[in-house]
Short mmCIF file of C-alpha atoms in Angstrom, two decimals:
data_model
loop_
_atom_site.label_atom_id
_atom_site.label_comp_id
_atom_site.label_asym_id
_atom_site.label_seq_id
_atom_site.Cartn_x
_atom_site.Cartn_y
_atom_site.Cartn_z
CA MET A 7 -9.85 -25.64 -22.20
CA GLU A 8 -8.56 -22.37 -23.58
CA GLU A 9 -4.84 -21.84 -23.44
CA LEU A 10 -3.20 -18.89 -21.75
CA GLN A 11 -1.61 -16.75 -24.40
CA GLN A 12 2.14 -16.35 -23.91
CA THR A 13 3.38 -12.82 -24.38
CA ASN A 14 6.84 -11.34 -24.34
CA LYS A 15 7.00 -7.57 -24.72
CA LEU A 16 3.79 -5.83 -23.70
CA ASP A 17 2.72 -2.64 -25.45
CA PHE A 18 2.48 0.61 -23.52
CA LYS A 19 -1.35 0.62 -23.57
CA THR A 20 -1.56 -2.74 -21.80
CA LYS A 21 0.82 -1.60 -19.07
CA PHE A 22 -0.97 1.72 -18.77
CA PHE A 23 -4.43 0.20 -18.40
CA TYR A 24 -3.20 -2.51 -16.03
CA GLY A 25 -1.55 0.05 -13.78
CA PHE A 26 -3.94 3.01 -14.02
CA GLY A 27 -6.54 1.63 -11.63
CA SER A 28 -3.99 1.67 -8.83
CA ILE A 29 -4.73 5.36 -8.42
CA SER A 30 -7.94 4.13 -6.75
CA PHE A 31 -6.07 1.90 -4.30
CA GLY A 32 -3.47 4.61 -3.70
CA ILE A 33 -6.13 7.21 -2.87
CA LYS A 34 -7.94 4.82 -0.55
CA ASN A 35 -4.72 3.70 1.15
CA ASN A 36 -3.52 7.26 1.60
CA GLY A 37 -6.83 8.34 3.08
CA PHE A 38 -6.95 5.48 5.56
CA SER A 39 -3.26 5.75 6.51
CA TYR A 40 -3.02 9.51 7.01
CA PHE A 41 -6.42 11.17 7.23
CA VAL A 42 -9.27 9.04 8.63
CA LEU A 43 -8.04 8.92 12.22
CA PHE A 44 -7.17 12.63 12.18
CA VAL A 45 -10.51 13.71 10.69
CA TYR A 46 -12.73 11.62 12.93
CA SER A 47 -10.82 12.43 16.14
CA SER A 48 -9.58 16.01 15.60
CA VAL A 49 -12.21 17.44 13.22
CA LEU A 50 -15.42 15.54 13.98
CA GLY A 51 -14.72 15.05 17.69
CA LEU A 52 -14.85 11.26 17.98
CA PRO A 53 -12.57 10.05 20.80
CA ALA A 54 -9.35 8.76 19.24
CA TRP A 55 -9.66 5.36 20.91
CA MET A 56 -13.10 4.84 19.35
CA ALA A 57 -11.87 5.83 15.89
CA GLY A 58 -8.88 3.51 16.27
CA LEU A 59 -11.12 0.67 17.47
CA ALA A 60 -13.42 1.05 14.45
CA LEU A 61 -10.49 0.90 12.04
CA ASN A 62 -9.07 -2.18 13.75
CA LEU A 63 -12.46 -3.95 13.72
CA VAL A 64 -12.51 -3.55 9.95
CA LEU A 65 -9.74 -6.15 9.85
CA ILE A 66 -12.35 -8.77 10.75
CA ALA A 67 -14.12 -8.03 7.46
CA ASP A 68 -10.78 -8.17 5.66
CA ALA A 69 -10.02 -11.55 7.22
CA ILE A 70 -13.18 -12.95 5.66
CA THR A 71 -13.39 -11.16 2.33
CA ASP A 72 -9.75 -11.09 1.20
CA PRO A 73 -9.24 -14.86 0.92
CA LEU A 74 -12.81 -15.43 -0.33
CA VAL A 75 -12.44 -12.90 -3.13
CA GLY A 76 -9.08 -14.41 -4.03
CA TYR A 77 -10.44 -17.95 -4.04
CA PHE A 78 -13.62 -17.27 -6.02
CA SER A 79 -12.03 -14.88 -8.51
CA ASP A 80 -9.64 -17.72 -9.37
CA ARG A 81 -12.61 -20.02 -10.04
CA THR A 82 -15.24 -17.75 -11.60
CA ARG A 83 -16.50 -18.77 -15.03
CA SER A 84 -18.28 -16.04 -17.01
CA ARG A 85 -18.25 -14.39 -20.40
CA TRP A 86 -16.22 -11.64 -18.72
CA GLY A 87 -13.63 -14.11 -17.47
CA ARG A 88 -12.42 -14.70 -13.93
CA ARG A 89 -11.45 -11.21 -12.82
CA HIS A 90 -13.53 -8.56 -14.57
CA PRO A 91 -16.94 -9.25 -12.96
CA PHE A 92 -15.43 -8.39 -9.56
CA MET A 93 -13.62 -5.33 -10.90
CA TYR A 94 -16.72 -3.81 -12.49
CA ALA A 95 -18.81 -4.61 -9.41
CA ALA A 96 -16.44 -2.66 -7.16
CA ALA A 97 -16.53 0.74 -8.86
CA LEU A 98 -19.78 2.33 -7.67
CA PRO A 99 -19.92 0.95 -4.09
CA VAL A 100 -16.34 2.03 -3.35
CA ALA A 101 -16.72 5.49 -4.85
CA ILE A 102 -20.09 6.31 -3.28
CA THR A 103 -19.14 5.04 0.17
CA TYR A 104 -15.76 6.80 0.07
CA TYR A 105 -17.56 10.11 -0.43
CA PHE A 106 -19.96 9.48 2.45
CA LEU A 107 -17.07 8.43 4.72
CA TRP A 108 -15.90 12.04 4.70
CA THR A 109 -19.39 13.57 4.86
CA PRO A 110 -21.13 12.11 7.92
CA PRO A 111 -24.49 13.47 9.07
CA GLU A 112 -24.32 16.26 11.61
CA SER A 113 -25.22 15.93 15.30
CA LEU A 114 -24.37 12.24 15.65
CA THR A 115 -23.51 10.93 19.11
CA ASP A 116 -20.08 9.38 19.62
CA TRP A 117 -21.41 5.84 19.28
CA GLU A 118 -23.47 6.76 16.22
CA LEU A 119 -20.40 8.32 14.61
CA PHE A 120 -18.38 5.24 15.58
CA SER A 121 -20.97 2.99 13.90
CA TYR A 122 -21.04 5.23 10.83
CA LEU A 123 -17.25 5.08 10.50
CA LEU A 124 -17.22 1.32 11.00
CA PHE A 125 -19.96 0.74 8.40
CA CYS A 126 -18.36 2.97 5.75
CA ALA A 127 -14.89 1.55 6.35
CA ILE A 128 -16.13 -2.05 6.01
CA ILE A 129 -17.96 -1.33 2.74
CA ILE A 130 -14.93 0.47 1.31
CA ARG A 131 -12.43 -2.20 2.35
CA VAL A 132 -14.63 -5.07 1.11
CA PHE A 133 -15.28 -3.57 -2.31
CA ILE A 134 -11.75 -2.25 -2.84
CA THR A 135 -10.73 -5.89 -2.31
CA PHE A 136 -13.22 -6.81 -5.06
CA TYR A 137 -11.15 -4.60 -7.33
CA GLU A 138 -7.58 -4.88 -6.07
CA VAL A 139 -7.15 -8.65 -5.73
CA PRO A 140 -8.64 -9.60 -9.15
CA SER A 141 -6.91 -6.71 -10.94
CA VAL A 142 -3.43 -7.43 -9.59
CA SER A 143 -4.03 -11.12 -10.35
CA LEU A 144 -4.36 -10.26 -14.03
CA GLY A 145 -0.64 -9.50 -14.22
CA PRO A 146 0.77 -13.04 -14.45
CA GLU A 147 -1.83 -13.83 -17.12
CA LEU A 148 -0.93 -10.83 -19.27
CA THR A 149 2.71 -11.87 -19.59
CA ASP A 150 5.03 -14.63 -18.44
CA ASN A 151 8.11 -12.58 -19.39
CA TYR A 152 10.55 -12.24 -16.47
CA VAL A 153 11.36 -8.55 -16.97
CA GLU A 154 7.96 -7.46 -18.28
CA ARG A 155 6.33 -8.62 -15.06
CA THR A 156 8.52 -6.18 -13.14
CA SER A 157 7.61 -3.48 -15.64
CA LEU A 158 3.91 -4.23 -15.11
CA MET A 159 4.24 -3.91 -11.35
CA SER A 160 6.26 -0.71 -11.76
CA PHE A 161 3.34 0.81 -13.66
CA ARG A 162 1.04 -0.31 -10.88
CA TYR A 163 3.19 1.31 -8.20
CA PHE A 164 3.62 4.43 -10.35
CA PHE A 165 -0.12 5.06 -10.54
CA GLY A 166 -0.70 4.04 -6.91
CA TRP A 167 1.80 6.63 -5.73
CA PHE A 168 0.51 9.20 -8.22
CA GLY A 169 -3.07 8.86 -6.95
CA GLY A 170 -2.12 8.92 -3.30
CA LEU A 171 0.27 11.85 -3.67
CA THR A 172 -2.19 13.92 -5.68
CA THR A 173 -5.02 13.73 -3.17
CA TYR A 174 -2.57 14.12 -0.26
CA ASN A 175 -1.07 17.28 -1.77
CA LEU A 176 -4.50 18.68 -2.62
CA VAL A 177 -5.32 18.65 1.09
CA TRP A 178 -2.36 20.95 1.81
CA PHE A 179 -2.56 22.98 -1.39
CA TRP A 180 -6.30 23.40 -1.95
CA PHE A 181 -8.84 21.83 0.39
CA GLY A 182 -7.21 23.18 3.57
CA PRO A 183 -6.38 26.75 2.45
CA SER A 184 -9.70 27.23 0.62
CA ASN A 185 -11.72 26.39 3.74
CA VAL A 186 -10.17 28.89 6.15
CA THR A 187 -12.88 30.99 7.81
CA GLU A 188 -13.07 33.73 10.44
CA THR A 189 -13.43 31.09 13.14
CA ILE A 190 -11.25 28.33 11.61
CA SER A 191 -7.69 29.51 10.93
CA ASP A 192 -6.53 26.10 9.67
CA GLY A 193 -8.83 24.79 6.95
CA ARG A 194 -7.88 21.18 7.72
CA PHE A 195 -10.10 21.47 10.80
CA ASN A 196 -13.12 22.53 8.73
CA PRO A 197 -15.45 19.57 7.97
CA GLU A 198 -16.31 21.19 4.62
CA ALA A 199 -12.71 20.67 3.46
CA TRP A 200 -13.03 16.93 3.95
CA SER A 201 -16.40 16.75 2.22
CA GLU A 202 -14.77 18.38 -0.82
CA TYR A 203 -11.81 16.01 -0.56
CA GLY A 204 -14.16 13.03 -0.38
CA LEU A 205 -16.03 14.10 -3.52
CA VAL A 206 -12.89 14.57 -5.63
CA ALA A 207 -11.31 11.37 -4.30
CA ALA A 208 -14.48 9.36 -4.95
CA ILE A 209 -14.66 10.54 -8.57
CA LEU A 210 -11.00 9.63 -9.13
CA ILE A 211 -11.49 6.21 -7.52
CA PHE A 212 -14.42 5.46 -9.81
CA ILE A 213 -12.53 6.60 -12.91
CA GLY A 214 -9.47 4.53 -11.97
CA ILE A 215 -11.40 1.29 -11.52
CA ILE A 216 -13.50 1.68 -14.67
CA VAL A 217 -10.53 2.65 -16.86
CA THR A 218 -8.54 -0.42 -15.84
CA ALA A 219 -11.50 -2.79 -16.08
CA ALA A 220 -12.51 -1.48 -19.52
CA GLY A 221 -8.94 -1.06 -20.74
CA THR A 222 -8.00 -4.68 -19.99
CA HIS A 223 -11.36 -6.08 -21.12
CA LYS A 224 -10.05 -6.96 -24.59
CA HIS A 225 -7.63 -9.49 -23.06
CA ILE A 226 -10.42 -11.64 -21.60
CA PRO A 227 -10.53 -14.14 -24.52
CA ASP A 228 -6.80 -14.81 -24.08
CA LEU A 229 -6.96 -15.51 -20.35
CA ILE A 230 -7.15 -18.92 -18.72
CA GLU A 231 -10.55 -20.34 -17.82
CA PRO A 232 -11.04 -22.65 -14.83
CA PRO A 233 -13.01 -25.89 -15.19
CA GLU A 234 -16.53 -26.28 -13.88
CA ARG A 235 -16.42 -27.14 -10.19
CA LYS A 236 -17.99 -30.41 -9.10
CA ASN A 237 -17.24 -30.07 -5.40
CA ASN A 238 -17.30 -26.69 -3.65
CA SER A 239 -17.54 -27.98 -0.09
CA PHE A 240 -16.02 -25.90 2.71
CA THR A 241 -13.60 -28.72 3.47
CA LYS A 242 -12.37 -28.78 -0.11
CA VAL A 243 -11.96 -25.00 -0.13
CA LEU A 244 -9.82 -25.09 3.02
CA LYS A 245 -7.78 -28.00 1.68
CA GLU A 246 -7.02 -26.20 -1.57
CA VAL A 247 -6.16 -22.90 0.09
CA LYS A 248 -3.83 -24.63 2.55
CA GLU A 249 -2.19 -26.63 -0.22
CA THR A 250 -1.64 -23.55 -2.35
CA LEU A 251 -0.22 -21.35 0.39
CA LEU A 252 2.00 -23.96 2.04
CA SER A 253 3.27 -25.86 -0.98
CA ASN A 254 6.05 -23.46 -1.90
CA ARG A 255 8.98 -22.55 0.33
CA SER A 256 9.83 -19.37 -1.58
CA TYR A 257 6.26 -18.09 -1.16
CA MET A 258 6.47 -18.56 2.60
CA PHE A 259 9.69 -16.56 2.76
CA LEU A 260 8.08 -13.72 0.79
CA PHE A 261 4.93 -13.94 2.93
CA PHE A 262 6.75 -13.51 6.25
CA SER A 263 9.06 -10.90 4.76
CA GLY A 264 5.95 -8.95 3.81
CA LEU A 265 4.60 -9.22 7.37
CA LEU A 266 7.71 -7.64 8.87
CA ALA A 267 7.82 -4.94 6.21
CA ALA A 268 4.14 -4.12 6.84
CA LEU A 269 4.77 -3.88 10.59
CA ALA A 270 7.60 -1.40 10.05
CA GLY A 271 5.53 0.44 7.45
CA GLY A 272 2.69 0.86 9.93
CA ILE A 273 5.09 2.40 12.44
CA GLU A 274 6.49 4.72 9.77
CA ALA A 275 3.03 5.89 8.70
CA ALA A 276 1.98 6.57 12.29
CA PHE A 277 5.12 8.59 13.06
CA ALA A 278 5.19 10.56 9.78
CA VAL A 279 3.13 13.51 11.01
CA TYR A 280 5.14 13.72 14.26
CA PHE A 281 8.48 13.78 12.46
CA ASP A 282 7.31 16.29 9.85
CA SER A 283 5.66 18.68 12.28
CA TYR A 284 7.93 18.50 15.32
CA PHE A 285 11.17 16.64 14.55
CA TRP A 286 11.87 18.59 11.35
CA GLY A 287 9.57 21.53 12.14
CA LEU A 288 8.13 21.76 8.63
CA ASN A 289 5.34 24.20 7.88
CA LEU A 290 2.52 23.51 5.43
CA ASP A 291 4.32 25.07 2.46
CA GLU A 292 7.44 23.00 3.14
CA MET A 293 5.41 19.82 3.44
CA LEU A 294 3.76 20.63 0.12
CA THR A 295 7.13 21.29 -1.53
CA ARG A 296 8.47 17.96 -0.35
CA GLY A 297 5.25 16.25 -1.42
CA LEU A 298 5.58 17.68 -4.92
CA CYS A 299 9.20 16.46 -5.12
CA LEU A 300 7.94 12.95 -4.39
CA TYR A 301 6.37 12.76 -7.85
CA LEU A 302 9.90 12.14 -9.12
CA SER A 303 10.20 8.85 -7.23
CA PRO A 304 7.64 6.71 -9.13
CA ILE A 305 8.93 8.19 -12.40
CA ILE A 306 12.46 7.04 -11.55
CA ALA A 307 11.26 3.64 -10.36
CA ILE A 308 9.12 2.86 -13.42
CA PHE A 309 12.30 2.84 -15.53
CA ALA A 310 14.83 1.66 -12.94
CA ALA A 311 13.02 -1.44 -11.65
CA PRO A 312 12.88 -3.31 -15.01
CA PHE A 313 16.46 -2.22 -15.78
CA PHE A 314 17.88 -3.61 -12.53
CA THR A 315 15.75 -6.74 -12.83
CA ASP A 316 17.10 -7.47 -16.29
CA ARG A 317 20.68 -6.61 -15.35
CA PHE A 318 21.01 -8.29 -11.96
CA GLY A 319 17.96 -10.52 -11.52
CA LYS A 320 15.06 -9.93 -9.13
CA LYS A 321 16.51 -11.37 -5.95
CA LYS A 322 19.81 -9.48 -6.20
CA THR A 323 17.96 -6.28 -7.09
CA VAL A 324 15.88 -6.55 -3.93
CA MET A 325 18.77 -7.60 -1.69
CA TYR A 326 21.14 -4.83 -2.76
CA ILE A 327 18.73 -1.93 -3.14
CA TRP A 328 16.76 -2.75 0.01
CA ALA A 329 19.96 -2.94 2.07
CA PHE A 330 20.91 0.52 0.80
CA GLN A 331 17.41 1.88 1.35
CA ILE A 332 17.16 0.66 4.96
CA PHE A 333 20.44 2.39 5.84
CA PHE A 334 19.68 5.52 3.81
CA ALA A 335 16.15 5.92 5.24
CA ALA A 336 17.46 5.96 8.82
CA LEU A 337 20.45 8.22 8.15
CA PRO A 338 18.86 11.68 8.68
CA PHE A 339 17.17 10.53 11.89
CA ALA A 340 20.42 9.09 13.22
CA LEU A 341 22.33 12.27 12.39
CA ARG A 342 19.68 14.48 14.00
CA TYR A 343 19.63 12.19 17.07
CA SER A 344 23.36 12.77 17.42
CA ASP A 345 22.83 16.52 17.17
CA LEU A 346 20.10 16.48 19.83
CA THR A 347 21.93 14.17 22.21
CA PHE A 348 25.63 14.95 21.81
CA GLY A 349 25.54 18.51 20.53
CA THR A 350 27.05 17.69 17.15
CA SER A 351 26.17 19.53 13.93
CA LEU A 352 25.81 16.67 11.47
CA PHE A 353 22.46 17.64 9.94
CA PRO A 354 20.95 21.03 8.98
CA GLU A 355 19.08 22.64 11.86
CA ASN A 356 15.36 23.31 11.75
CA GLY A 357 14.86 26.62 10.02
CA SER A 358 18.11 26.30 8.09
CA PRO A 359 17.83 27.09 4.35
CA TYR A 360 19.56 23.76 3.71
CA LEU A 361 17.07 21.62 5.64
CA LEU A 362 14.24 21.45 3.10
CA PRO A 363 16.46 20.76 0.04
CA THR A 364 18.27 18.05 1.99
CA LEU A 365 15.01 16.41 3.04
CA CYS A 366 13.64 16.65 -0.51
CA VAL A 367 16.68 14.93 -2.02
CA HIS A 368 16.58 12.29 0.71
CA VAL A 369 12.89 11.48 0.30
CA VAL A 370 13.11 11.23 -3.51
CA ILE A 371 16.03 8.78 -3.35
CA ASN A 372 14.55 6.85 -0.43
CA VAL A 373 11.08 6.41 -1.94
CA SER A 374 12.51 5.61 -5.40
CA ALA A 375 14.50 2.78 -3.86
CA ALA A 376 11.48 1.56 -1.87
CA ILE A 377 9.24 1.47 -4.97
CA ILE A 378 11.90 -0.46 -6.91
CA VAL A 379 12.12 -2.98 -4.06
CA PHE A 380 8.39 -3.55 -3.61
CA ALA A 381 7.57 -3.60 -7.33
CA THR A 382 10.27 -6.24 -7.77
CA LEU A 383 9.01 -8.24 -4.79
CA ALA A 384 5.51 -8.25 -6.31
CA SER A 385 7.03 -9.44 -9.58
CA MET A 386 8.83 -12.24 -7.70
CA LEU A 387 5.46 -13.31 -6.30
CA MET A 388 4.06 -13.35 -9.84
CA ASP A 389 6.78 -15.78 -10.91
CA LEU A 390 5.73 -18.24 -8.21
CA VAL A 391 2.29 -18.65 -9.84
CA GLU A 392 3.58 -21.16 -12.40
CA ASP A 393 5.91 -22.80 -9.89
CA ILE A 394 2.99 -23.53 -7.56
CA GLN A 395 0.68 -24.45 -10.44
CA LEU A 396 3.02 -27.26 -11.48
CA LYS A 397 2.53 -28.77 -8.00
CA THR A 398 -1.21 -28.23 -7.54
CA GLY A 399 -2.52 -28.17 -11.11
CA ARG A 400 -4.42 -24.97 -10.29
CA ARG A 401 -3.86 -21.40 -11.48
CA GLU A 402 -4.43 -19.39 -8.29
CA GLU A 403 -3.03 -15.89 -8.50
CA GLY A 404 -5.98 -14.59 -6.48
CA ILE A 405 -5.29 -16.73 -3.42
CA LEU A 406 -1.58 -15.89 -3.46
CA PHE A 407 -2.12 -12.14 -3.68
CA SER A 408 -5.10 -12.01 -1.29
CA ALA A 409 -3.30 -13.90 1.48
CA ARG A 410 -0.36 -11.54 1.22
CA SER A 411 -2.67 -8.51 1.05
CA PHE A 412 -4.65 -9.41 4.18
CA ALA A 413 -1.55 -10.26 6.18
CA ASP A 414 0.03 -6.93 5.26
CA LYS A 415 -3.10 -4.98 6.25
CA ALA A 416 -3.47 -6.85 9.54
CA VAL A 417 0.12 -6.39 10.61
CA SER A 418 0.30 -2.75 9.52
CA GLY A 419 -2.57 -2.17 11.94
CA PHE A 420 -0.42 -3.63 14.71
CA GLY A 421 2.30 -1.23 13.60
CA LEU A 422 -0.04 1.70 14.20
CA THR A 423 -0.93 0.33 17.64
CA PHE A 424 2.74 -0.25 18.49
CA ALA A 425 3.54 3.32 17.47
CA GLY A 426 0.88 4.56 19.89
CA ILE A 427 2.48 2.56 22.70
CA ILE A 428 5.88 4.11 21.92
CA LEU A 429 4.40 7.62 22.03
CA SER A 430 2.96 6.83 25.46
CA LEU A 431 6.25 5.38 26.75
CA ILE A 432 8.21 8.52 25.85
CA SER A 433 5.43 10.79 27.20
CA PHE A 434 4.93 12.55 23.88
CA PRO A 435 2.59 15.49 24.63
CA GLU A 436 -0.90 15.79 23.19
CA SER A 437 -1.35 18.21 20.29
CA SER A 438 -3.41 20.57 22.48
CA VAL A 439 -0.59 20.71 25.06
CA ILE A 440 1.96 21.38 22.32
CA ARG A 441 -0.13 24.26 20.95
CA GLU A 442 -1.25 25.83 24.23
CA GLN A 443 1.60 25.14 26.69
CA LEU A 444 4.74 24.43 24.65
CA ASN A 445 4.41 27.15 21.99
CA GLY A 446 4.14 24.61 19.18
CA THR A 447 7.42 22.84 19.96
CA VAL A 448 8.35 19.55 21.62
CA PRO A 449 11.30 19.30 24.05
CA ASN A 450 14.51 18.01 22.46
CA ASP A 451 14.84 15.11 24.90
CA ILE A 452 11.45 13.75 23.84
CA LEU A 453 12.32 14.15 20.16
CA ALA A 454 15.59 12.30 20.78
CA ASP A 455 13.68 9.50 22.53
CA LEU A 456 11.32 9.29 19.56
CA ALA A 457 14.25 8.83 17.17
CA LEU A 458 15.94 6.38 19.55
CA TRP A 459 12.89 4.10 19.43
CA TYR A 460 12.12 4.61 15.75
CA ILE A 461 15.56 3.97 14.24
CA PRO A 462 16.37 0.51 15.68
CA ILE A 463 12.80 -0.80 15.38
CA CYS A 464 12.59 0.06 11.68
CA ILE A 465 16.11 -1.17 10.95
CA ILE A 466 15.48 -4.47 12.74
CA ALA A 467 12.03 -5.02 11.18
CA PHE A 468 13.02 -4.06 7.64
CA GLY A 469 16.39 -5.79 8.01
CA SER A 470 14.71 -9.02 9.10
CA ALA A 471 12.30 -8.72 6.16
CA LEU A 472 15.30 -8.34 3.86
CA ALA A 473 17.02 -11.37 5.38
CA LEU A 474 13.97 -13.53 4.67
CA VAL A 475 14.14 -12.66 0.97
CA ALA A 476 17.39 -14.64 0.91
CA GLY A 477 15.21 -17.77 1.21
CA TYR A 478 13.60 -17.11 -2.19
CA SER A 479 15.11 -19.72 -4.50
CA LEU A 480 13.37 -19.42 -7.89
CA THR A 481 15.89 -18.31 -10.51
CA ARG A 482 15.28 -16.64 -13.84
CA ASP A 483 16.18 -19.82 -15.73
CA GLU A 484 13.81 -21.89 -13.59
CA HIS A 485 10.99 -19.41 -14.14
CA GLU A 486 11.50 -19.41 -17.90
CA GLU A 487 11.48 -23.20 -17.86
CA ASN A 488 8.22 -23.15 -15.90
CA ALA A 489 6.68 -20.59 -18.26
CA ALA A 490 7.55 -22.76 -21.27
CA ASN A 491 5.89 -25.82 -19.71
CA PRO A 492 2.50 -26.51 -21.39
CA ASP A 493 1.09 -27.59 -18.01
CA THR A 494 1.16 -23.95 -16.85
CA LYS A 495 -1.11 -22.88 -19.69
CA VAL A 496 -4.18 -24.81 -18.55
CA TRP A 497 -5.96 -25.53 -15.28
CA LYS A 498 -5.55 -29.29 -14.91
CA GLU A 499 -6.89 -30.00 -11.41
CA ASN A 500 -10.64 -30.18 -10.86
#
């Protein structure tokens, strides 16, 4: 059995290649979170409920493929190791299907377009899992160093945000404006804009996956190899998965913390366009300006996360910075709610020259803190790999990351649904009504109701997620003791 090579400080190239492929996941995540529902319902004419149903049905595929990919990528034996066969296999299917997602055939009926969306979304989600789960699972094998693991995840978040932001900003800066016609005053409603977006995004997705797979290929000889399996029965698979996921108390706390954070994140993503367009009254140029400012956040986090981890430890870093971030994220909405409800003047008014700079500073600080928190949480999950291995005898990064990944995706979908219910409860007007009957504005009482729902729900959900992190008990000393144990360098159980 080959031993897992212990490493301390990783060179820049290793971190770069490990993280670079996250541009692919960031682009895909951004597209699914912000654009797919809009394009299929508002541009292509599919009823919103059908588009939403298709995207929720995709979770069934995720429920099957996420844990399977995690399980089998842990146990694959090949000359390319455990992870790389899956990573290479993902590149073309994801890229090609992502392009076709945004370029459906013309003249499809509603149910044909629904089926087309469902098919493309399933293929994309399945094969992005083929890449994302094995690639993130490489991290604990590349280094067992406490701080370097946070640095690795910071690179991953840096490139994920960079990819998502770049394609998001290109929609406002290029694809939309360049597709304005005599009959289409807003290029975002021109199907050609989205076909161009799909082509550029697909190329970037392919490049991201291949660069990371090829760039980390040289590490394959140093990575752990599982034993040949003598019993692959379904019962044994279930037994092992259950044992792995339930054997560690700290993992369960992180798992349920992630569920609550994903729920709140789904609500945030669903409300983003409503807050930007109506609550803050931002135009396209202002949205682009704020989007460009956001590039500062992953740059700050890539340096700050390892620093805080080394200085204060991972748990304290998450507890302190997340507590600040939860309060700070809600602050502008709370101040504006007071202005709308009680007639105060605590926050710059819409149209004020101070509004955009204030929002830009706020979003840079807020997102920087969020990236630090979630990169550190991912690093904390990495450290549990050895802790669990000492109990099970198995090295199962794939299962640990895939279970967390599926749960997050499933619950974030509920967040989107919950957001839709809130919009119905406060009688938020349809976009056509806002344009044609309300002169592009929403009444202040409805905006105040939106903030009144949003603020406590996000504070409670994120606050509860933060509270669960307190149950994480693995210390730095305990991790370093685990990492030094020879039993964590080989797969002992068969």
